[in-house]
Amino acid sequence: MESLIKRIIALEKISKGLEPSLEERNKYNEELQQFLNDFIDTTEEKKAYYIGEPDNEKLRVNPTKKSLKELLAIYTSEVIEKGINPASGGHIGYIPGGGIFTSALGDMIASVTNEYAGMYYGSPGAVTMESELLDWMMAIFSFPKESVGNLTSGGSIANLIALTAARDKHQIKSERITKSVIYLSPQIHHCIHKAIRIIGLEDVQVRLLELDEGSKIDAKKLKLAIAEDASKGLNPFMVVASAGTTDTGAIDPLKEIGEIAQANKMWYHVDAAYGGFFILSESVKRLFKGIVLADSLVIDPHKGLFLPYGLGAVLVKDKEAVFHSHHYTANYMQDAVTNSQINPADVSPELTKHFRGVRLWLPLNLHGLEPFIACLDEKLLLTTYFRNGLSEIGFKLGPEPDLTVSYFWYPSKGIDENKYNEKLMEIIHKDGSVFLSSTKIEGKFVIRMAILSFRTKKATIDKAIEMIKKCNVQTNKYFNISK
Ligand SMILES: *Cc1c(COP(=O)(O)O)cnc(C)c1O
């Protein structure tokens, strides 16, 4: 007995290393605070994009103890200074949010208190906080209160949950699979195609719809396609629309599509991961008319509410459809069964999860909603400002966007436009002060802007235009020399 106690006490001395003392915690906090303040205060002067790969050696796990300072230095050189800096306002290449600081405080609180947000029984407060956040989102989109929802890691998992509910509601299984039809825009986010495969619907028939000149689903053609498939004895069961496509930011005609889906008793899913929260902006609210007809809806607070990566949301009107695959009980969970409360674990493949609610609850309550809406309005105006500036320096623009994603290219006379703009893109990436991406629109290589970081300001756009101007001169030179 004595030796047992001795051994326990000896181990306790070592394992205590996992609970830093008050003094050590203060030291960590101070060092980290300084590091994060430096990061925030200098991030707009630094590059938004760094070409280069990390040194594996430096990131390799080796069990010797190091100081926080040393580790932060490695983090800076190997993580921050490699690839895109998504926290930078200069990141206008892929849809970013930026990552507001107070959301990180929420993560810190969630992690230190480590509340168990999977089941109501474990943490009624955590689960209630998350369900209140979901109710708030339901109210924004006029979804009925009986809807269910989940805070997910992002849009991909949120879409997966929604599509699973659609599959189960319409019982798309065994021999029905190959006869069932899903209607999609070719501009749909690829995570929808991924979800279709993951949930066992690889052999379903996917109709890629024809788009109108604004890259939106043509509702009339959708109606015809459904009628034609139905007349062939097929089973049209789901249509997916986008409220803000990734490539061009287009919002499909949500109301018309919703009415067609209802008339045909189909599941209507709307992927609004990028665009959804723009419904809060009076200037574009009208574009979301009809979103209320959706059976399921996906929105990403880590995009439209500028949170750090790691928060998507799904709302589904039919609770039973979601529960079919996700609700489960086991003997070892018998204490956790409550009837009135919906457990996050009943609506998601996850059981244990990060308590994500705090990262949204804290900033919303600290700042109020007003700066979020102002930020969305600001991004819409900055998109127009950027396009005007590009036009003034001779660039061609894609069509007027619904939201904040758009594209442009340089009309290089005498030189193949695709080759010219590819080179220009390369030079812009090398510069890196602002990060833009590229895409192909009907075979045409174009440069893409996606303005959604809360740190993107007028000064950022001015910097971007100066940089593009400079890079365009270099591209011009490159082609003249090689000719
Ligand atoms: C970003 C995005 C997704 C995927 O969401 P993640 O949060 O990256 O998983 C899905 N659909 C649309 C329209 C998006 O913009």
Coordinates of C-alpha atoms and ligand atoms in Angstrom, one line a residue:
M1 CA 0.0 0.0 0.0
E2 CA 2.7 2.4 0.9
S3 CA 4.6 1.8 -2.2
L4 CA 1.4 2.3 -4.3
I5 CA 1.0 5.7 -2.6
K6 CA 4.6 6.5 -3.2
R7 CA 4.4 5.8 -6.9
I8 CA 1.2 7.8 -7.2
I9 CA 2.9 10.8 -5.6
A10 CA 6.0 10.4 -7.7
L11 CA 3.8 10.4 -10.9
E12 CA 1.8 13.3 -9.6
K13 CA 4.9 15.4 -9.5
I14 CA 5.5 14.8 -13.2
S15 CA 1.9 14.9 -14.4
K16 CA 1.4 18.3 -12.7
G17 CA 3.4 19.7 -15.6
L18 CA 0.1 19.7 -17.5
E19 CA -1.3 22.3 -15.1
P20 CA 0.9 25.4 -15.3
S21 CA 1.1 27.4 -12.2
L22 CA -0.5 30.9 -11.9
E23 CA 2.9 32.4 -12.5
E24 CA 3.5 30.2 -15.6
R25 CA 0.1 31.0 -16.9
N26 CA 0.7 34.7 -16.5
K27 CA 4.0 34.3 -18.4
Y28 CA 2.3 32.4 -21.2
N29 CA -0.5 34.9 -21.4
E30 CA 1.9 37.8 -21.5
E31 CA 4.1 36.2 -24.3
L32 CA 1.1 35.2 -26.3
Q33 CA -0.6 38.6 -25.9
Q34 CA 2.5 40.3 -27.2
F35 CA 2.7 37.9 -30.1
L36 CA -0.9 38.3 -31.1
N37 CA -0.8 42.1 -30.7
D38 CA 2.2 42.2 -33.0
F39 CA 0.5 39.9 -35.4
I40 CA -2.7 42.0 -35.6
D41 CA -0.9 45.4 -35.6
T42 CA 1.5 44.5 -38.4
T43 CA -0.6 42.1 -40.5
E44 CA -1.8 44.8 -43.0
E45 CA 1.8 45.8 -43.7
K46 CA 2.8 42.3 -44.4
K47 CA 2.2 40.1 -47.4
A48 CA -1.1 38.4 -47.9
Y49 CA 0.6 35.6 -49.7
Y50 CA 4.0 33.9 -49.3
I51 CA 5.3 31.5 -51.9
G52 CA 7.3 28.6 -50.4
E53 CA 7.0 25.5 -48.4
P54 CA 7.5 24.9 -44.7
D55 CA 10.6 23.1 -43.3
N56 CA 9.3 19.8 -42.1
E57 CA 12.3 19.5 -39.8
K58 CA 11.2 22.5 -37.8
L59 CA 7.7 21.2 -37.4
R60 CA 8.6 17.6 -36.6
V61 CA 7.4 16.4 -33.3
N62 CA 10.2 15.8 -30.9
P63 CA 9.6 15.3 -27.3
T64 CA 12.2 17.8 -25.9
K65 CA 10.7 20.7 -24.0
K66 CA 10.9 24.1 -25.7
S67 CA 9.9 27.6 -24.6
L68 CA 6.7 29.2 -25.9
K69 CA 8.9 31.9 -27.5
E70 CA 10.8 29.4 -29.5
L71 CA 7.6 27.7 -30.6
L72 CA 6.0 31.0 -31.6
A73 CA 9.1 31.8 -33.7
I74 CA 8.7 28.4 -35.5
Y75 CA 5.0 29.1 -35.9
T76 CA 5.7 32.5 -37.5
S77 CA 8.3 31.3 -40.0
E78 CA 6.8 27.9 -40.9
V79 CA 3.0 28.6 -40.6
I80 CA 2.3 32.3 -40.9
E81 CA 4.9 33.1 -43.5
K82 CA 3.9 30.3 -45.8
G83 CA 0.9 30.3 -48.2
I84 CA -2.0 32.6 -47.8
N85 CA -2.6 34.8 -44.8
P86 CA -6.3 34.4 -44.3
A87 CA -6.3 36.9 -41.4
S88 CA -5.1 39.7 -43.8
G89 CA -7.5 42.1 -45.3
G90 CA -5.3 41.6 -48.4
H91 CA -6.7 38.2 -48.8
I92 CA -9.3 38.8 -51.5
G93 CA -8.7 35.6 -53.4
Y94 CA -10.9 33.0 -51.8
I95 CA -13.9 33.7 -49.7
P96 CA -12.4 34.5 -46.3
G97 CA -13.8 36.0 -43.1
G98 CA -10.7 37.3 -41.5
G99 CA -11.2 35.9 -38.0
I100 CA -12.4 38.5 -35.4
F101 CA -10.4 38.6 -32.2
T102 CA -13.3 38.3 -29.8
S103 CA -14.3 35.1 -31.4
A104 CA -10.9 33.7 -30.5
L105 CA -11.6 34.7 -26.9
G106 CA -14.7 32.6 -27.1
D107 CA -12.7 29.6 -28.2
M108 CA -10.3 30.2 -25.3
I109 CA -13.2 30.2 -22.9
A110 CA -14.8 27.1 -24.5
S111 CA -11.5 25.3 -24.3
V112 CA -10.5 26.2 -20.8
T113 CA -13.9 25.5 -19.3
N114 CA -14.2 22.5 -21.7
E115 CA -17.9 22.3 -21.6
Y116 CA -19.4 19.2 -23.2
A117 CA -21.6 20.6 -26.0
G118 CA -22.7 17.3 -27.5
M119 CA -25.6 16.4 -25.1
Y120 CA -28.0 18.6 -23.1
Y121 CA -27.5 16.4 -20.1
G122 CA -23.8 17.1 -20.0
S123 CA -24.1 20.8 -20.3
P124 CA -27.6 22.2 -20.5
G125 CA -26.2 25.7 -20.7
A126 CA -23.8 25.0 -23.6
V127 CA -26.5 23.3 -25.6
T128 CA -29.1 26.0 -24.8
M129 CA -26.6 28.6 -25.9
E130 CA -26.1 26.8 -29.2
S131 CA -29.8 26.2 -29.8
E132 CA -30.5 29.9 -29.1
L133 CA -27.9 30.8 -31.7
L134 CA -29.6 28.5 -34.1
D135 CA -33.0 30.0 -33.3
W136 CA -31.5 33.4 -34.0
M137 CA -30.5 32.2 -37.4
M138 CA -33.9 30.6 -38.0
A139 CA -35.5 34.0 -37.3
I140 CA -33.2 35.7 -39.7
F141 CA -34.2 33.4 -42.5
S142 CA -37.9 33.1 -41.3
F143 CA -37.6 29.4 -40.7
P144 CA -40.2 28.0 -38.4
K145 CA -39.3 27.5 -34.8
E146 CA -39.8 23.7 -35.0
S147 CA -36.8 23.5 -37.4
V148 CA -33.7 21.9 -36.1
G149 CA -30.1 23.0 -36.7
N150 CA -26.5 22.3 -35.9
L151 CA -23.4 24.3 -35.6
T152 CA -20.9 22.5 -37.7
S153 CA -17.2 22.8 -38.4
G154 CA -18.0 24.5 -41.7
G155 CA -20.2 24.5 -44.8
S156 CA -19.1 21.1 -46.1
I157 CA -20.4 19.1 -43.1
A158 CA -23.5 21.3 -42.9
N159 CA -24.3 20.4 -46.5
L160 CA -23.6 16.8 -45.7
I161 CA -26.2 16.8 -42.9
A162 CA -28.8 18.5 -45.1
L163 CA -28.4 16.1 -48.0
T164 CA -28.5 13.2 -45.7
A165 CA -31.9 14.4 -44.4
A166 CA -33.1 14.8 -48.0
R167 CA -32.0 11.3 -48.8
D168 CA -33.8 9.8 -45.8
K169 CA -37.0 11.9 -46.2
H170 CA -37.3 10.6 -49.7
Q171 CA -36.0 7.2 -48.9
I172 CA -33.5 7.1 -51.7
K173 CA -32.1 3.7 -51.1
S174 CA -31.5 0.4 -52.9
E175 CA -33.0 0.2 -56.4
R176 CA -34.5 3.7 -56.1
I177 CA -31.1 5.3 -56.2
T178 CA -30.4 4.9 -59.9
K179 CA -33.9 6.3 -60.8
S180 CA -33.6 9.3 -58.6
V181 CA -32.6 12.7 -59.9
I182 CA -30.9 15.6 -58.2
Y183 CA -30.9 19.0 -60.0
L184 CA -27.8 21.2 -59.7
S185 CA -26.1 24.2 -61.1
P186 CA -22.7 23.5 -62.7
Q187 CA -21.6 26.4 -60.5
I188 CA -22.6 24.5 -57.3
H189 CA -19.8 24.2 -54.7
H190 CA -17.9 20.9 -55.1
C191 CA -18.7 19.9 -51.5
I192 CA -22.3 19.0 -52.7
H193 CA -20.8 16.5 -55.1
K194 CA -18.7 15.1 -52.4
A195 CA -21.6 14.8 -50.0
I196 CA -23.6 13.0 -52.7
R197 CA -20.9 10.4 -52.9
I198 CA -20.3 10.1 -49.2
I199 CA -23.9 9.4 -48.4
G200 CA -24.0 6.6 -50.9
L201 CA -25.8 8.4 -53.8
E202 CA -23.0 8.1 -56.3
D203 CA -25.3 6.3 -58.7
V204 CA -28.1 8.8 -58.5
Q205 CA -28.7 10.9 -61.6
V206 CA -27.3 14.4 -61.4
R207 CA -28.7 16.9 -63.9
L208 CA -26.4 19.9 -64.4
L209 CA -28.8 22.7 -65.3
E210 CA -28.3 25.3 -68.0
L211 CA -27.6 28.7 -66.6
D212 CA -28.7 32.1 -67.8
E213 CA -26.3 34.9 -68.7
G214 CA -25.9 35.8 -65.1
S215 CA -24.6 32.3 -64.3
K216 CA -27.9 31.6 -62.4
I217 CA -30.2 28.6 -62.7
D218 CA -32.8 29.2 -65.3
A219 CA -36.0 28.2 -63.5
K220 CA -38.0 27.6 -66.7
K221 CA -35.4 25.1 -67.8
L222 CA -35.4 23.4 -64.4
K223 CA -39.2 23.0 -64.7
L224 CA -38.9 21.4 -68.1
A225 CA -36.1 19.1 -67.0
I226 CA -38.1 17.8 -64.0
A227 CA -41.2 17.3 -66.2
E228 CA -39.2 15.4 -68.7
D229 CA -37.6 13.1 -66.1
A230 CA -40.9 12.5 -64.4
S231 CA -42.5 11.5 -67.7
K232 CA -39.7 8.9 -68.2
G233 CA -40.6 7.3 -64.9
L234 CA -37.7 8.8 -63.0
N235 CA -37.8 10.2 -59.5
P236 CA -36.9 13.9 -59.3
F237 CA -36.4 14.3 -55.5
M238 CA -34.1 17.2 -54.8
V239 CA -33.0 20.5 -56.2
V240 CA -30.0 22.4 -54.8
A241 CA -29.7 26.2 -55.3
S242 CA -27.0 28.6 -54.3
A243 CA -27.3 31.9 -52.5
G244 CA -23.9 33.2 -53.6
T245 CA -21.9 30.8 -55.9
T246 CA -18.2 30.4 -55.2
D247 CA -17.0 31.4 -58.7
T248 CA -19.2 34.5 -59.4
G249 CA -21.2 35.1 -56.2
A250 CA -24.5 34.7 -58.1
I251 CA -27.7 34.1 -56.3
D252 CA -30.1 31.7 -58.0
P253 CA -33.7 32.7 -58.4
L254 CA -34.6 31.2 -55.0
K255 CA -38.3 31.9 -55.0
E256 CA -39.0 30.5 -58.5
I257 CA -36.9 27.4 -57.8
G258 CA -38.6 26.9 -54.4
E259 CA -42.0 27.0 -56.0
I260 CA -41.1 24.5 -58.6
A261 CA -39.7 22.2 -55.9
Q262 CA -42.8 22.5 -53.8
A263 CA -45.1 21.8 -56.8
N264 CA -43.1 18.7 -57.5
K265 CA -42.9 17.6 -53.9
M266 CA -39.1 17.7 -54.0
W267 CA -36.6 18.6 -51.3
Y268 CA -35.3 22.1 -51.7
H269 CA -31.8 22.7 -50.4
V270 CA -30.1 26.1 -50.5
D271 CA -26.4 26.4 -50.1
A272 CA -25.9 29.9 -48.7
A273 CA -22.5 29.2 -47.1
Y274 CA -20.9 32.3 -48.6
G275 CA -23.8 34.6 -49.3
G276 CA -26.4 33.8 -46.6
F277 CA -25.6 36.5 -44.1
F278 CA -25.9 39.2 -46.7
I279 CA -29.6 38.9 -46.1
L280 CA -28.9 41.3 -43.2
S281 CA -27.9 44.0 -45.7
E282 CA -30.9 46.1 -46.7
S283 CA -29.3 46.8 -50.1
V284 CA -29.4 43.1 -51.2
K285 CA -32.1 41.6 -49.0
R286 CA -34.5 41.4 -51.9
L287 CA -32.2 38.8 -53.6
F288 CA -33.0 36.3 -50.8
K289 CA -36.7 36.3 -51.4
G290 CA -37.9 32.8 -51.4
I291 CA -35.1 31.4 -49.3
V292 CA -37.8 30.7 -46.7
L293 CA -39.1 28.0 -49.1
A294 CA -36.0 25.9 -48.5
D295 CA -36.3 22.6 -46.7
S296 CA -32.7 22.9 -45.6
L297 CA -30.2 25.8 -45.6
V298 CA -26.5 26.1 -45.0
I299 CA -24.8 29.3 -43.8
D300 CA -21.2 29.8 -42.8
P301 CA -20.5 32.2 -39.9
H302 CA -16.8 31.8 -40.6
K303 CA -17.5 33.6 -43.9
G304 CA -20.4 36.0 -43.6
L305 CA -19.9 36.8 -39.9
F306 CA -16.1 37.1 -40.2
L307 CA -15.3 34.4 -37.6
P308 CA -12.1 32.4 -37.6
Y309 CA -12.4 29.1 -39.6
G310 CA -14.5 26.5 -37.8
L311 CA -18.1 27.5 -37.8
G312 CA -20.8 26.6 -40.3
A313 CA -24.5 26.0 -39.7
V314 CA -27.3 23.9 -41.1
L315 CA -31.0 24.5 -40.6
V316 CA -33.5 21.8 -41.5
K317 CA -37.3 22.1 -41.2
D318 CA -38.1 18.4 -40.9
K319 CA -36.7 17.2 -37.6
E320 CA -37.6 13.6 -38.2
A321 CA -35.7 13.6 -41.5
V322 CA -32.5 14.6 -39.7
F323 CA -33.1 12.2 -36.8
H324 CA -33.5 9.2 -39.1
S325 CA -29.7 9.0 -39.6
H326 CA -28.3 11.0 -36.7
H327 CA -30.4 10.3 -33.6
Y328 CA -29.1 7.4 -31.7
T329 CA -29.2 6.0 -28.2
A330 CA -26.9 3.5 -26.5
N331 CA -27.0 1.9 -23.1
Y332 CA -24.0 3.8 -21.8
M333 CA -25.9 7.0 -22.7
Q334 CA -29.1 6.2 -20.8
D335 CA -28.6 9.0 -18.3
A336 CA -28.3 11.5 -21.1
V337 CA -31.7 10.8 -22.6
T338 CA -34.1 13.8 -22.2
N339 CA -37.2 14.2 -24.2
S340 CA -37.8 17.8 -24.6
Q341 CA -34.3 19.0 -25.6
I342 CA -32.6 18.4 -28.9
N343 CA -29.0 17.3 -28.5
P344 CA -26.5 18.6 -31.0
A345 CA -25.4 14.9 -31.3
D346 CA -28.9 14.1 -32.7
V347 CA -28.4 16.4 -35.6
S348 CA -24.8 15.7 -36.5
P349 CA -22.4 12.8 -37.1
E350 CA -20.4 14.2 -34.2
L351 CA -20.9 13.2 -30.6
T352 CA -18.1 15.0 -28.8
K353 CA -17.4 18.3 -30.4
H354 CA -15.7 21.6 -29.8
F355 CA -18.1 23.9 -28.0
R356 CA -18.4 26.2 -31.0
G357 CA -21.3 28.3 -29.8
V358 CA -19.1 30.6 -27.7
R359 CA -17.0 31.8 -30.6
L360 CA -20.2 33.3 -32.1
W361 CA -22.1 34.1 -28.9
L362 CA -19.3 36.2 -27.4
P363 CA -18.7 38.5 -30.4
L364 CA -22.4 39.0 -31.2
N365 CA -23.0 40.1 -27.6
L366 CA -19.9 42.1 -27.2
H367 CA -20.2 44.1 -30.4
G368 CA -23.9 44.0 -31.1
L369 CA -25.1 43.3 -34.6
E370 CA -24.5 46.7 -36.1
P371 CA -20.8 46.5 -36.9
F372 CA -21.4 43.1 -38.6
I373 CA -24.1 44.6 -40.9
A374 CA -21.9 47.6 -41.6
C375 CA -19.1 45.3 -42.5
L376 CA -21.3 43.4 -45.0
D377 CA -22.5 46.7 -46.5
E378 CA -18.9 47.9 -46.7
K379 CA -17.8 44.8 -48.6
L380 CA -20.6 45.3 -51.1
L381 CA -19.5 48.9 -51.8
L382 CA -15.8 48.0 -51.9
T383 CA -16.6 45.5 -54.6
T384 CA -18.0 48.3 -56.7
Y385 CA -15.1 50.5 -55.8
F386 CA -12.6 47.8 -56.9
R387 CA -14.4 47.1 -60.1
N388 CA -14.5 50.8 -61.0
G389 CA -10.8 51.1 -60.2
L390 CA -9.9 48.2 -62.4
S391 CA -12.0 49.5 -65.3
E392 CA -10.1 52.8 -65.0
I393 CA -6.8 51.1 -65.6
G394 CA -8.0 49.2 -68.6
F395 CA -9.3 45.9 -67.3
K396 CA -12.4 44.1 -68.5
L397 CA -14.9 43.0 -65.9
G398 CA -17.2 40.1 -65.5
P399 CA -20.9 40.9 -65.1
E400 CA -22.1 43.1 -62.2
P401 CA -22.1 40.7 -59.2
D402 CA -25.0 40.1 -56.8
L403 CA -22.6 40.1 -53.9
T404 CA -18.8 40.5 -53.5
V405 CA -17.3 37.9 -55.8
S406 CA -16.3 39.1 -59.2
Y407 CA -13.7 38.6 -61.9
F408 CA -11.6 40.5 -64.4
W409 CA -9.0 40.1 -67.0
Y410 CA -6.7 42.3 -69.1
P411 CA -7.5 42.5 -72.8
S412 CA -4.0 42.0 -74.2
K413 CA -4.1 43.0 -77.8
G414 CA -2.0 40.7 -80.0
I415 CA -1.2 38.3 -77.2
D416 CA -3.4 35.3 -76.3
E417 CA -5.6 36.6 -73.5
N418 CA -5.4 33.4 -71.4
K419 CA -1.6 33.3 -71.6
Y420 CA -1.3 36.9 -70.8
N421 CA -3.6 36.8 -67.7
E422 CA -2.0 33.5 -66.5
K423 CA 1.3 35.3 -66.5
L424 CA -0.2 38.3 -64.8
M425 CA -1.6 36.1 -62.1
E426 CA 1.8 34.5 -61.6
I427 CA 3.4 37.9 -61.1
I428 CA 0.6 39.0 -58.8
H429 CA 1.2 35.9 -56.7
K430 CA 4.9 36.6 -56.6
D431 CA 4.3 40.1 -55.3
G432 CA 1.9 38.8 -52.6
S433 CA 1.0 42.1 -51.0
V434 CA -2.6 41.3 -51.9
F435 CA -3.8 37.8 -52.7
L436 CA -6.1 37.1 -55.6
S437 CA -7.0 33.8 -57.2
S438 CA -8.0 32.7 -60.7
T439 CA -10.7 30.7 -62.3
K440 CA -12.0 29.7 -65.7
I441 CA -15.3 31.1 -66.9
E442 CA -16.4 29.4 -70.1
G443 CA -12.8 28.5 -70.9
K444 CA -11.5 32.0 -70.2
F445 CA -8.8 32.4 -67.7
V446 CA -9.9 35.2 -65.4
I447 CA -8.6 36.7 -62.1
R448 CA -11.0 36.5 -59.3
M449 CA -11.8 38.7 -56.3
A450 CA -13.7 37.7 -53.3
I451 CA -14.1 40.5 -50.8
L452 CA -15.3 39.3 -47.4
S453 CA -12.6 39.8 -44.9
F454 CA -13.6 42.2 -42.2
R455 CA -10.1 43.7 -42.4
T456 CA -10.5 44.5 -46.1
K457 CA -10.8 48.3 -46.2
K458 CA -10.7 51.1 -48.8
A459 CA -6.9 51.3 -48.3
T460 CA -6.6 47.6 -49.1
I461 CA -8.4 48.1 -52.4
D462 CA -6.2 51.1 -53.2
K463 CA -3.2 49.0 -52.5
A464 CA -4.5 46.2 -54.7
I465 CA -5.1 48.5 -57.6
E466 CA -1.6 49.9 -57.4
M467 CA -0.2 46.4 -57.2
I468 CA -2.2 45.2 -60.1
K469 CA -1.1 48.2 -62.2
K470 CA 2.5 47.5 -61.4
C471 CA 2.3 43.8 -62.1
N472 CA 0.5 44.6 -65.4
V473 CA 3.4 46.7 -66.5
Q474 CA 5.8 43.8 -65.7
T475 CA 3.5 41.4 -67.6
N476 CA 3.6 43.8 -70.6
K477 CA 7.3 43.9 -70.5
Y478 CA 7.6 40.1 -70.2
F479 CA 5.6 39.6 -73.4
N480 CA 7.4 42.3 -75.3
I481 CA 10.8 40.9 -74.4
S482 CA 9.9 37.4 -75.4
K483 CA 8.3 38.4 -78.7
Ligands
LIG1 C1 -17.2 27.8 -48.7 C2 -18.4 27.2 -49.3 C3 -18.7 25.8 -49.0 C4 -17.9 24.9 -48.2 O1 -17.8 25.4 -46.9 P1 -16.6 25.0 -45.9 O2 -16.9 25.9 -44.7 O3 -15.4 25.5 -46.7 O4 -16.6 23.6 -45.6 C5 -19.9 25.3 -49.6 N1 -20.7 26.1 -50.4 C6 -20.4 27.4 -50.7 C7 -21.2 28.1 -51.6 C8 -19.2 28.0 -50.1 O5 -18.9 29.2 -50.4

